[in-house]
PDB file of C-alpha atoms in Angstrom:
ATOM      1  CA  MET A   1      -9.214 -18.106  23.754  1.00 58.00           C
ATOM      2  CA  LEU A   2      -6.991 -15.771  25.727  1.00 66.00           C
ATOM      3  CA  PRO A   3      -8.638 -13.002  27.735  1.00 69.00           C
ATOM      4  CA  ALA A   4      -8.556  -9.462  26.352  1.00 80.00           C
ATOM      5  CA  ILE A   5      -5.080  -8.011  26.901  1.00 90.00           C
ATOM      6  CA  PRO A   6      -4.696  -4.237  26.415  1.00 93.00           C
ATOM      7  CA  SER A   7      -2.706  -3.182  23.376  1.00 95.00           C
ATOM      8  CA  ASP A   8      -0.219  -1.351  25.552  1.00 95.00           C
ATOM      9  CA  GLN A   9       0.730  -4.643  27.202  1.00 95.00           C
ATOM     10  CA  PRO A  10       2.749  -7.578  25.846  1.00 95.00           C
ATOM     11  CA  MET A  11       1.207 -10.958  25.347  1.00 94.00           C
ATOM     12  CA  PRO A  12       1.917 -13.229  28.325  1.00 91.00           C
ATOM     13  CA  PRO A  13       4.495 -15.990  27.864  1.00 88.00           C
ATOM     14  CA  GLY A  14       3.156 -18.721  25.572  1.00 78.00           C
ATOM     15  CA  PRO A  15       1.710 -20.852  24.432  1.00 89.00           C
ATOM     16  CA  PRO A  16       1.285 -19.485  21.919  1.00 90.00           C
ATOM     17  CA  SER A  17       4.629 -17.739  21.736  1.00 94.00           C
ATOM     18  CA  VAL A  18       4.086 -14.700  19.494  1.00 95.00           C
ATOM     19  CA  VAL A  19       6.486 -12.144  17.977  1.00 96.00           C
ATOM     20  CA  PRO A  20       5.868  -8.399  18.480  1.00 98.00           C
ATOM     21  CA  ALA A  21       5.744  -6.565  15.145  1.00 98.00           C
ATOM     22  CA  ALA A  22       4.650  -3.309  13.541  1.00 98.00           C
ATOM     23  CA  THR A  23       3.040  -2.341  10.236  1.00 97.00           C
ATOM     24  CA  VAL A  24       2.637   1.166   8.802  1.00 98.00           C
ATOM     25  CA  VAL A  25      -0.143   2.186   6.408  1.00 98.00           C
ATOM     26  CA  ILE A  26       1.331   5.193   4.585  1.00 96.00           C
ATOM     27  CA  PHE A  27      -1.137   7.594   2.967  1.00 96.00           C
ATOM     28  CA  ARG A  28      -0.411  10.119   0.223  1.00 93.00           C
ATOM     29  CA  HIS A  29      -2.651  12.430  -1.819  1.00 91.00           C
ATOM     30  CA  ALA A  30      -3.748  10.954  -5.129  1.00 88.00           C
ATOM     31  CA  ARG A  31      -2.536  13.037  -8.039  1.00 82.00           C
ATOM     32  CA  ASP A  32      -5.947  12.807  -9.731  1.00 81.00           C
ATOM     33  CA  GLY A  33      -7.747  14.089  -6.648  1.00 83.00           C
ATOM     34  CA  GLY A  34      -9.312  10.707  -5.910  1.00 88.00           C
ATOM     35  CA  PRO A  35      -9.172   8.653  -2.705  1.00 93.00           C
ATOM     36  CA  PRO A  36      -5.808   8.610  -0.904  1.00 95.00           C
ATOM     37  CA  GLU A  37      -3.205   6.168  -2.111  1.00 95.00           C
ATOM     38  CA  LEU A  38      -1.379   3.678   0.120  1.00 96.00           C
ATOM     39  CA  LEU A  39       2.148   2.305  -0.181  1.00 94.00           C
ATOM     40  CA  MET A  40       2.137  -1.452  -0.776  1.00 94.00           C
ATOM     41  CA  VAL A  41       5.053  -3.903  -0.923  1.00 92.00           C
ATOM     42  CA  GLN A  42       5.085  -7.279  -2.619  1.00 90.00           C
ATOM     43  CA  ARG A  43       6.988  -9.835  -0.574  1.00 76.00           C
ATOM     44  CA  ALA A  44       9.578 -12.114  -2.127  1.00 67.00           C
ATOM     45  CA  ARG A  45       8.216 -15.627  -2.520  1.00 57.00           C
ATOM     46  CA  GLU A  46      11.094 -17.043  -0.482  1.00 50.00           C
ATOM     47  CA  MET A  47      10.062 -15.171   2.683  1.00 47.00           C
ATOM     48  CA  ARG A  48       8.731 -17.270   5.563  1.00 52.00           C
ATOM     49  CA  PHE A  49       5.913 -14.836   6.301  1.00 52.00           C
ATOM     50  CA  ALA A  50       3.488 -13.899   3.505  1.00 51.00           C
ATOM     51  CA  GLY A  51       5.827 -15.035   0.727  1.00 56.00           C
ATOM     52  CA  GLY A  52       4.617 -13.569  -2.575  1.00 78.00           C
ATOM     53  CA  ALA A  53       1.816 -11.586  -0.928  1.00 88.00           C
ATOM     54  CA  THR A  54       1.259  -7.834  -1.080  1.00 93.00           C
ATOM     55  CA  VAL A  55       1.303  -6.177   2.346  1.00 94.00           C
ATOM     56  CA  PHE A  56       2.038  -2.849   4.027  1.00 96.00           C
ATOM     57  CA  PRO A  57       5.627  -2.045   5.104  1.00 95.00           C
ATOM     58  CA  GLY A  58       6.616  -3.490   8.467  1.00 95.00           C
ATOM     59  CA  GLY A  59       8.313  -6.214  10.411  1.00 94.00           C
ATOM     60  CA  ARG A  60       9.298  -7.504  13.826  1.00 96.00           C
ATOM     61  CA  VAL A  61      10.256  -5.330  16.784  1.00 98.00           C
ATOM     62  CA  ASP A  62      13.982  -5.671  17.520  1.00 97.00           C
ATOM     63  CA  PRO A  63      15.686  -5.198  20.917  1.00 97.00           C
ATOM     64  CA  ALA A  64      17.358  -2.036  19.568  1.00 98.00           C
ATOM     65  CA  ASP A  65      13.910  -0.620  18.770  1.00 98.00           C
ATOM     66  CA  ARG A  66      12.974  -1.038  22.426  1.00 98.00           C
ATOM     67  CA  GLU A  67      16.166   0.648  23.577  1.00 97.00           C
ATOM     68  CA  LEU A  68      15.578   3.632  21.303  1.00 97.00           C
ATOM     69  CA  ALA A  69      11.914   3.808  22.304  1.00 97.00           C
ATOM     70  CA  ARG A  70      12.826   3.967  25.989  1.00 96.00           C
ATOM     71  CA  SER A  71      15.119   6.899  25.194  1.00 95.00           C
ATOM     72  CA  LEU A  72      12.805   8.862  22.904  1.00 95.00           C
ATOM     73  CA  LEU A  73       9.388   7.978  24.328  1.00 95.00           C
ATOM     74  CA  PRO A  74       9.866   7.393  28.064  1.00 95.00           C
ATOM     75  CA  GLY A  75       6.281   8.348  28.858  1.00 93.00           C
ATOM     76  CA  GLU A  76       4.623   5.888  26.464  1.00 96.00           C
ATOM     77  CA  PRO A  77       4.056   2.178  27.153  1.00 97.00           C
ATOM     78  CA  GLU A  78       7.053   0.331  25.776  1.00 97.00           C
ATOM     79  CA  GLU A  79       5.089  -2.070  23.576  1.00 98.00           C
ATOM     80  CA  ILE A  80       3.513   0.758  21.584  1.00 98.00           C
ATOM     81  CA  ALA A  81       6.614   2.993  21.625  1.00 98.00           C
ATOM     82  CA  ALA A  82       8.871   0.188  20.391  1.00 98.00           C
ATOM     83  CA  ALA A  83       6.361  -0.693  17.663  1.00 98.00           C
ATOM     84  CA  ARG A  84       6.413   2.918  16.459  1.00 98.00           C
ATOM     85  CA  ILE A  85      10.212   2.818  16.183  1.00 98.00           C
ATOM     86  CA  ALA A  86      10.122  -0.578  14.449  1.00 98.00           C
ATOM     87  CA  GLY A  87       7.583   0.747  11.939  1.00 98.00           C
ATOM     88  CA  ILE A  88       9.778   3.740  11.104  1.00 98.00           C
ATOM     89  CA  ARG A  89      12.903   1.577  10.823  1.00 97.00           C
ATOM     90  CA  GLU A  90      11.277  -1.132   8.723  1.00 95.00           C
ATOM     91  CA  THR A  91       9.769   1.449   6.357  1.00 95.00           C
ATOM     92  CA  LEU A  92      13.193   2.968   5.691  1.00 94.00           C
ATOM     93  CA  GLU A  93      14.753  -0.470   5.283  1.00 92.00           C
ATOM     94  CA  GLU A  94      12.060  -1.860   2.974  1.00 90.00           C
ATOM     95  CA  THR A  95      11.144   1.204   0.906  1.00 90.00           C
ATOM     96  CA  GLY A  96      13.866   3.840   1.260  1.00 90.00           C
ATOM     97  CA  LEU A  97      11.254   6.231   2.646  1.00 92.00           C
ATOM     98  CA  MET A  98      12.057   8.064   5.895  1.00 94.00           C
ATOM     99  CA  ILE A  99       8.814   8.825   7.699  1.00 95.00           C
ATOM    100  CA  ALA A 100       7.912  10.608  10.946  1.00 96.00           C
ATOM    101  CA  THR A 101      10.750  13.145  11.079  1.00 96.00           C
ATOM    102  CA  ARG A 102      10.436  16.693  12.411  1.00 95.00           C
ATOM    103  CA  ALA A 103      12.100  18.127   9.302  1.00 93.00           C
ATOM    104  CA  PRO A 104      11.806  16.845   5.711  1.00 90.00           C
ATOM    105  CA  VAL A 105      14.358  14.270   4.571  1.00 92.00           C
ATOM    106  CA  SER A 106      15.373  14.358   0.907  1.00 88.00           C
ATOM    107  CA  ALA A 107      15.331  11.255  -1.264  1.00 86.00           C
ATOM    108  CA  ALA A 108      19.146  11.356  -1.481  1.00 89.00           C
ATOM    109  CA  GLU A 109      19.510  11.593   2.298  1.00 93.00           C
ATOM    110  CA  ALA A 110      16.998   8.798   2.813  1.00 92.00           C
ATOM    111  CA  ALA A 111      18.919   6.586   0.356  1.00 91.00           C
ATOM    112  CA  ALA A 112      22.143   7.207   2.260  1.00 94.00           C
ATOM    113  CA  GLY A 113      20.393   6.607   5.573  1.00 95.00           C
ATOM    114  CA  ARG A 114      18.948   3.386   4.290  1.00 94.00           C
ATOM    115  CA  GLN A 115      22.352   2.135   3.225  1.00 94.00           C
ATOM    116  CA  MET A 116      23.739   2.897   6.669  1.00 96.00           C
ATOM    117  CA  LEU A 117      20.764   1.175   8.284  1.00 96.00           C
ATOM    118  CA  LEU A 118      21.363  -1.943   6.206  1.00 93.00           C
ATOM    119  CA  GLU A 119      24.996  -1.927   7.348  1.00 95.00           C
ATOM    120  CA  THR A 120      24.374  -1.286  11.061  1.00 94.00           C
ATOM    121  CA  GLY A 121      20.986  -2.974  11.482  1.00 93.00           C
ATOM    122  CA  THR A 122      19.794  -0.335  13.970  1.00 96.00           C
ATOM    123  CA  LEU A 123      18.173   3.077  13.590  1.00 98.00           C
ATOM    124  CA  ALA A 124      19.850   5.037  16.412  1.00 97.00           C
ATOM    125  CA  PRO A 125      23.257   5.512  14.715  1.00 98.00           C
ATOM    126  CA  VAL A 126      21.514   6.573  11.502  1.00 98.00           C
ATOM    127  CA  LEU A 127      19.557   9.267  13.342  1.00 98.00           C
ATOM    128  CA  ALA A 128      22.718  10.481  15.070  1.00 97.00           C
ATOM    129  CA  HIS A 129      24.794  10.546  11.877  1.00 97.00           C
ATOM    130  CA  PHE A 130      22.262  12.530   9.829  1.00 97.00           C
ATOM    131  CA  GLY A 131      20.922  14.626  12.690  1.00 97.00           C
ATOM    132  CA  TRP A 132      17.365  13.465  12.102  1.00 97.00           C
ATOM    133  CA  LYS A 133      14.833  14.059  14.878  1.00 97.00           C
ATOM    134  CA  LEU A 134      11.900  11.667  14.980  1.00 97.00           C
ATOM    135  CA  ALA A 135       8.266  12.643  15.393  1.00 96.00           C
ATOM    136  CA  PRO A 136       6.865   9.238  16.429  1.00 94.00           C
ATOM    137  CA  GLU A 137       3.496  10.808  17.237  1.00 94.00           C
ATOM    138  CA  ALA A 138       3.028  11.160  13.464  1.00 96.00           C
ATOM    139  CA  LEU A 139       2.162   7.452  13.553  1.00 98.00           C
ATOM    140  CA  THR A 140      -1.366   6.887  14.863  1.00 98.00           C
ATOM    141  CA  LEU A 141      -2.208   3.461  16.289  1.00 98.00           C
ATOM    142  CA  TYR A 142      -4.875   2.069  13.979  1.00 97.00           C
ATOM    143  CA  ALA A 143      -5.379  -1.616  14.753  1.00 98.00           C
ATOM    144  CA  HIS A 144      -3.806  -4.603  16.512  1.00 98.00           C
ATOM    145  CA  TRP A 145      -3.901  -8.163  15.197  1.00 97.00           C
ATOM    146  CA  CYS A 146      -2.593 -11.277  16.931  1.00 95.00           C
ATOM    147  CA  PRO A 147      -3.338 -14.750  15.510  1.00 93.00           C
ATOM    148  CA  LEU A 148      -3.221 -17.330  18.264  1.00 91.00           C
ATOM    149  CA  TRP A 149      -0.614 -19.703  16.957  1.00 91.00           C
ATOM    150  CA  ASP A 150       3.048 -20.215  17.785  1.00 93.00           C
ATOM    151  CA  LYS A 151       5.464 -17.748  16.104  1.00 92.00           C
ATOM    152  CA  ALA A 152       2.580 -15.594  14.847  1.00 93.00           C
ATOM    153  CA  PHE A 153       3.152 -11.851  14.654  1.00 95.00           C
ATOM    154  CA  ASP A 154       1.527  -9.746  17.362  1.00 97.00           C
ATOM    155  CA  THR A 155       1.209  -6.745  15.069  1.00 97.00           C
ATOM    156  CA  ARG A 156       0.334  -3.159  15.879  1.00 98.00           C
ATOM    157  CA  PHE A 157      -0.843  -1.264  12.802  1.00 98.00           C
ATOM    158  CA  PHE A 158      -0.183   2.471  12.453  1.00 98.00           C
ATOM    159  CA  VAL A 159      -1.286   5.056   9.900  1.00 98.00           C
ATOM    160  CA  THR A 160       0.650   8.125   8.814  1.00 97.00           C
ATOM    161  CA  ASN A 161       0.192  10.739   6.121  1.00 96.00           C
ATOM    162  CA  LEU A 162       2.851  12.020   3.719  1.00 91.00           C
ATOM    163  CA  GLY A 163       0.616  14.645   2.180  1.00 81.00           C
ATOM    164  CA  THR A 164       2.299  15.193  -1.155  1.00 72.00           C
ATOM    165  CA  GLY A 165       2.898  12.221  -3.387  1.00 59.00           C
ATOM    166  CA  ALA A 166       6.245  13.554  -4.614  1.00 54.00           C
ATOM    167  CA  VAL A 167       8.387  10.902  -2.955  1.00 59.00           C
ATOM    168  CA  ASP A 168      10.933   8.365  -4.156  1.00 59.00           C
ATOM    169  CA  VAL A 169      10.825   4.753  -2.989  1.00 66.00           C
ATOM    170  CA  GLN A 170      13.046   1.801  -3.793  1.00 63.00           C
ATOM    171  CA  VAL A 171      12.386  -1.879  -3.427  1.00 58.00           C
ATOM    172  CA  ASP A 172      14.372  -3.976  -0.958  1.00 60.00           C
ATOM    173  CA  ALA A 173      15.501  -6.789  -3.224  1.00 55.00           C
ATOM    174  CA  THR A 174      16.110  -9.166  -0.295  1.00 57.00           C
ATOM    175  CA  GLU A 175      12.602  -9.201   1.176  1.00 62.00           C
ATOM    176  CA  ASN A 176      10.420  -7.498  -1.435  1.00 59.00           C
ATOM    177  CA  THR A 177      10.168  -7.547  -5.200  1.00 66.00           C
ATOM    178  CA  ARG A 178       7.828  -4.629  -5.926  1.00 80.00           C
ATOM    179  CA  LEU A 179       6.628  -1.330  -4.462  1.00 88.00           C
ATOM    180  CA  PHE A 180       3.588   0.553  -5.680  1.00 90.00           C
ATOM    181  CA  TRP A 181       0.997   3.121  -4.639  1.00 92.00           C
ATOM    182  CA  ALA A 182      -2.712   2.324  -4.954  1.00 94.00           C
ATOM    183  CA  SER A 183      -5.961   3.343  -3.364  1.00 96.00           C
ATOM    184  CA  ALA A 184      -7.403   0.742  -1.022  1.00 98.00           C
ATOM    185  CA  ALA A 185     -10.242   0.101  -3.473  1.00 97.00           C
ATOM    186  CA  GLY A 186      -7.746  -0.164  -6.315  1.00 97.00           C
ATOM    187  CA  ALA A 187      -5.672  -2.727  -4.413  1.00 97.00           C
ATOM    188  CA  LEU A 188      -8.805  -4.776  -3.720  1.00 97.00           C
ATOM    189  CA  GLU A 189      -9.636  -4.715  -7.429  1.00 97.00           C
ATOM    190  CA  MET A 190      -6.099  -5.872  -8.247  1.00 95.00           C
ATOM    191  CA  ALA A 191      -6.527  -8.774  -5.810  1.00 94.00           C
ATOM    192  CA  GLN A 192      -9.887  -9.683  -7.325  1.00 94.00           C
ATOM    193  CA  ARG A 193      -8.318  -9.780 -10.789  1.00 94.00           C
ATOM    194  CA  GLY A 194      -5.510 -11.996  -9.491  1.00 92.00           C
ATOM    195  CA  GLU A 195      -2.796  -9.402 -10.099  1.00 92.00           C
ATOM    196  CA  ILE A 196      -1.734  -9.481  -6.430  1.00 93.00           C
ATOM    197  CA  SER A 197      -2.442 -11.786  -3.511  1.00 91.00           C
ATOM    198  CA  VAL A 198      -3.345 -10.468  -0.071  1.00 94.00           C
ATOM    199  CA  ILE A 199      -3.402 -12.299   3.244  1.00 93.00           C
ATOM    200  CA  PHE A 200      -6.466 -12.242   5.482  1.00 94.00           C
ATOM    201  CA  PRO A 201      -5.452  -9.252   7.684  1.00 95.00           C
ATOM    202  CA  THR A 202      -4.413  -7.150   4.676  1.00 96.00           C
ATOM    203  CA  HIS A 203      -7.683  -7.958   2.915  1.00 96.00           C
ATOM    204  CA  ARG A 204      -9.776  -6.886   5.905  1.00 97.00           C
ATOM    205  CA  ASN A 205      -7.715  -3.738   6.396  1.00 98.00           C
ATOM    206  CA  LEU A 206      -7.982  -2.744   2.742  1.00 98.00           C
ATOM    207  CA  GLU A 207     -11.771  -3.072   3.007  1.00 98.00           C
ATOM    208  CA  ARG A 208     -11.753  -0.816   6.055  1.00 98.00           C
ATOM    209  CA  LEU A 209      -9.357   1.696   4.485  1.00 98.00           C
ATOM    210  CA  ALA A 210     -11.460   1.823   1.320  1.00 98.00           C
ATOM    211  CA  GLN A 211     -14.181   3.543   3.368  1.00 97.00           C
ATOM    212  CA  TYR A 212     -12.071   6.676   3.824  1.00 97.00           C
ATOM    213  CA  ALA A 213     -12.139   9.538   1.331  1.00 96.00           C
ATOM    214  CA  SER A 214      -9.306  11.278   3.186  1.00 95.00           C
ATOM    215  CA  TYR A 215      -6.741  10.835   5.927  1.00 96.00           C
ATOM    216  CA  ALA A 216      -8.916  12.973   8.192  1.00 96.00           C
ATOM    217  CA  GLU A 217     -11.764  10.466   7.751  1.00 97.00           C
ATOM    218  CA  ALA A 218      -9.382   7.661   8.698  1.00 97.00           C
ATOM    219  CA  LEU A 219      -8.382   9.442  11.920  1.00 97.00           C
ATOM    220  CA  ALA A 220     -12.030  10.085  12.800  1.00 97.00           C
ATOM    221  CA  ASP A 221     -12.900   6.414  12.355  1.00 97.00           C
ATOM    222  CA  ILE A 222      -9.895   5.315  14.407  1.00 96.00           C
ATOM    223  CA  ALA A 223     -10.979   7.624  17.219  1.00 97.00           C
ATOM    224  CA  ALA A 224     -14.443   6.039  17.117  1.00 97.00           C
ATOM    225  CA  HIS A 225     -13.046   2.500  17.510  1.00 96.00           C
ATOM    226  CA  PRO A 226     -10.558   2.222  20.400  1.00 93.00           C
ATOM    227  CA  VAL A 227      -7.804  -0.203  19.481  1.00 96.00           C
ATOM    228  CA  SER A 228      -7.659  -3.620  21.102  1.00 95.00           C
ATOM    229  CA  ARG A 229      -6.127  -6.925  20.006  1.00 96.00           C
ATOM    230  CA  ILE A 230      -8.012  -8.761  17.306  1.00 95.00           C
ATOM    231  CA  TYR A 231      -7.794 -12.545  17.593  1.00 94.00           C
ATOM    232  CA  PRO A 232      -8.947 -14.085  14.282  1.00 94.00           C
ATOM    233  CA  GLY A 233     -10.956 -17.222  14.875  1.00 91.00           C
ATOM    234  CA  SER A 234     -13.018 -19.770  12.962  1.00 91.00           C
ATOM    235  CA  GLU A 235     -16.754 -20.287  12.718  1.00 91.00           C
ATOM    236  CA  GLU A 236     -18.684 -23.153  11.171  1.00 92.00           C
ATOM    237  CA  ARG A 237     -21.354 -21.947   8.738  1.00 91.00           C
ATOM    238  CA  ALA A 238     -23.728 -23.621   6.329  1.00 90.00           C
ATOM    239  CA  ASP A 239     -21.204 -23.261   3.494  1.00 89.00           C
ATOM    240  CA  GLY A 240     -18.253 -24.465   5.528  1.00 91.00           C
ATOM    241  CA  GLU A 241     -15.659 -23.082   7.929  1.00 94.00           C
ATOM    242  CA  TRP A 242     -15.036 -19.330   7.936  1.00 93.00           C
ATOM    243  CA  LEU A 243     -12.108 -17.294   9.239  1.00 93.00           C
ATOM    244  CA  ILE A 244     -13.587 -14.339  11.120  1.00 95.00           C
ATOM    245  CA  ILE A 245     -12.758 -11.459  13.442  1.00 96.00           C
ATOM    246  CA  PRO A 246     -14.998 -10.122  16.234  1.00 94.00           C
ATOM    247  CA  ASP A 247     -17.382  -7.229  15.689  1.00 95.00           C
ATOM    248  CA  GLY A 248     -16.765  -3.756  17.059  1.00 94.00           C
ATOM    249  CA  HIS A 249     -13.325  -3.002  15.580  1.00 96.00           C
ATOM    250  CA  GLY A 250     -14.503  -0.880  12.660  1.00 96.00           C
ATOM    251  CA  TYR A 251     -14.217  -3.490   9.894  1.00 97.00           C
ATOM    252  CA  PRO A 252     -17.067  -3.592   7.351  1.00 97.00           C
ATOM    253  CA  VAL A 253     -16.265  -7.199   6.384  1.00 96.00           C
ATOM    254  CA  ARG A 254     -15.424  -9.556   9.233  1.00 95.00           C
ATOM    255  CA  GLY A 255     -14.528 -12.780   7.467  1.00 91.00           C
ATOM    256  CA  GLN A 256     -14.367 -15.066   4.495  1.00 93.00           C
ATOM    257  CA  PRO A 257     -14.439 -18.825   3.824  1.00 89.00           C
ATOM    258  CA  LYS A 258     -11.299 -20.395   5.260  1.00 90.00           C
ATOM    259  CA  ALA A 259     -10.650 -22.210   1.993  1.00 86.00           C
ATOM    260  CA  THR A 260     -10.145 -18.876   0.211  1.00 86.00           C
ATOM    261  CA  ALA A 261      -8.268 -17.033   2.967  1.00 83.00           C
ATOM    262  CA  LEU A 262      -4.500 -16.628   2.704  1.00 80.00           C
ATOM    263  CA  ARG A 263      -2.995 -16.602   6.193  1.00 73.00           C
ATOM    264  CA  GLY A 264       0.679 -15.843   5.589  1.00 65.00           C
TER     265      GLY A 264
END
């Protein structure tokens, strides 16, 4: 087991050799006044990571994300700043939703920005062309997961809140096949019924998110559990081997039998 490495620092050179990544949990108000809804994406089955599974928007941190982060967030540790930028970029690319801007972006503008992003592959020229100013602080660091195997994603999770649910999203037909909004509890029920499949980190995060009746409750819980890397591990129990995470990170359920856990 590697020693604890602060979340604002990169993993040391391998082994294992991991890939920095970012995921964004996007909240919106439920129209029926119930618990907040979260944006979920169903991955195409052909994808190397989590093929066919339902996850939150996100992906790997690109070199261009680091360059833009150094420009926009010079006072923040690069690993976290670059993950914020990657989360914003990947959300636009995967869902057509432009998050964390200082002024609202219309659905039509976001669609045009997404098309330009798909053509250029980087966010900076899109921001310059449309005159969008980012508000990266709108993404709050929520959790940090890093499985200890080669080519695993060293993923920083962020949360952000849209407020209104009046937003348009579009599926990325290359990586994802479906987009939908659901409460965390609703997504867990869908998984239990076999309507969607969720990998181990998504399952644990949905259980944690299901505790929150509002975005404000989520922020309060995050503040009570300082973020540090979570290294999932295994534990032999009477009923077999379990995949587990350490205590103290704010998760109400820490594991499940390895035979039933999807690992991406």
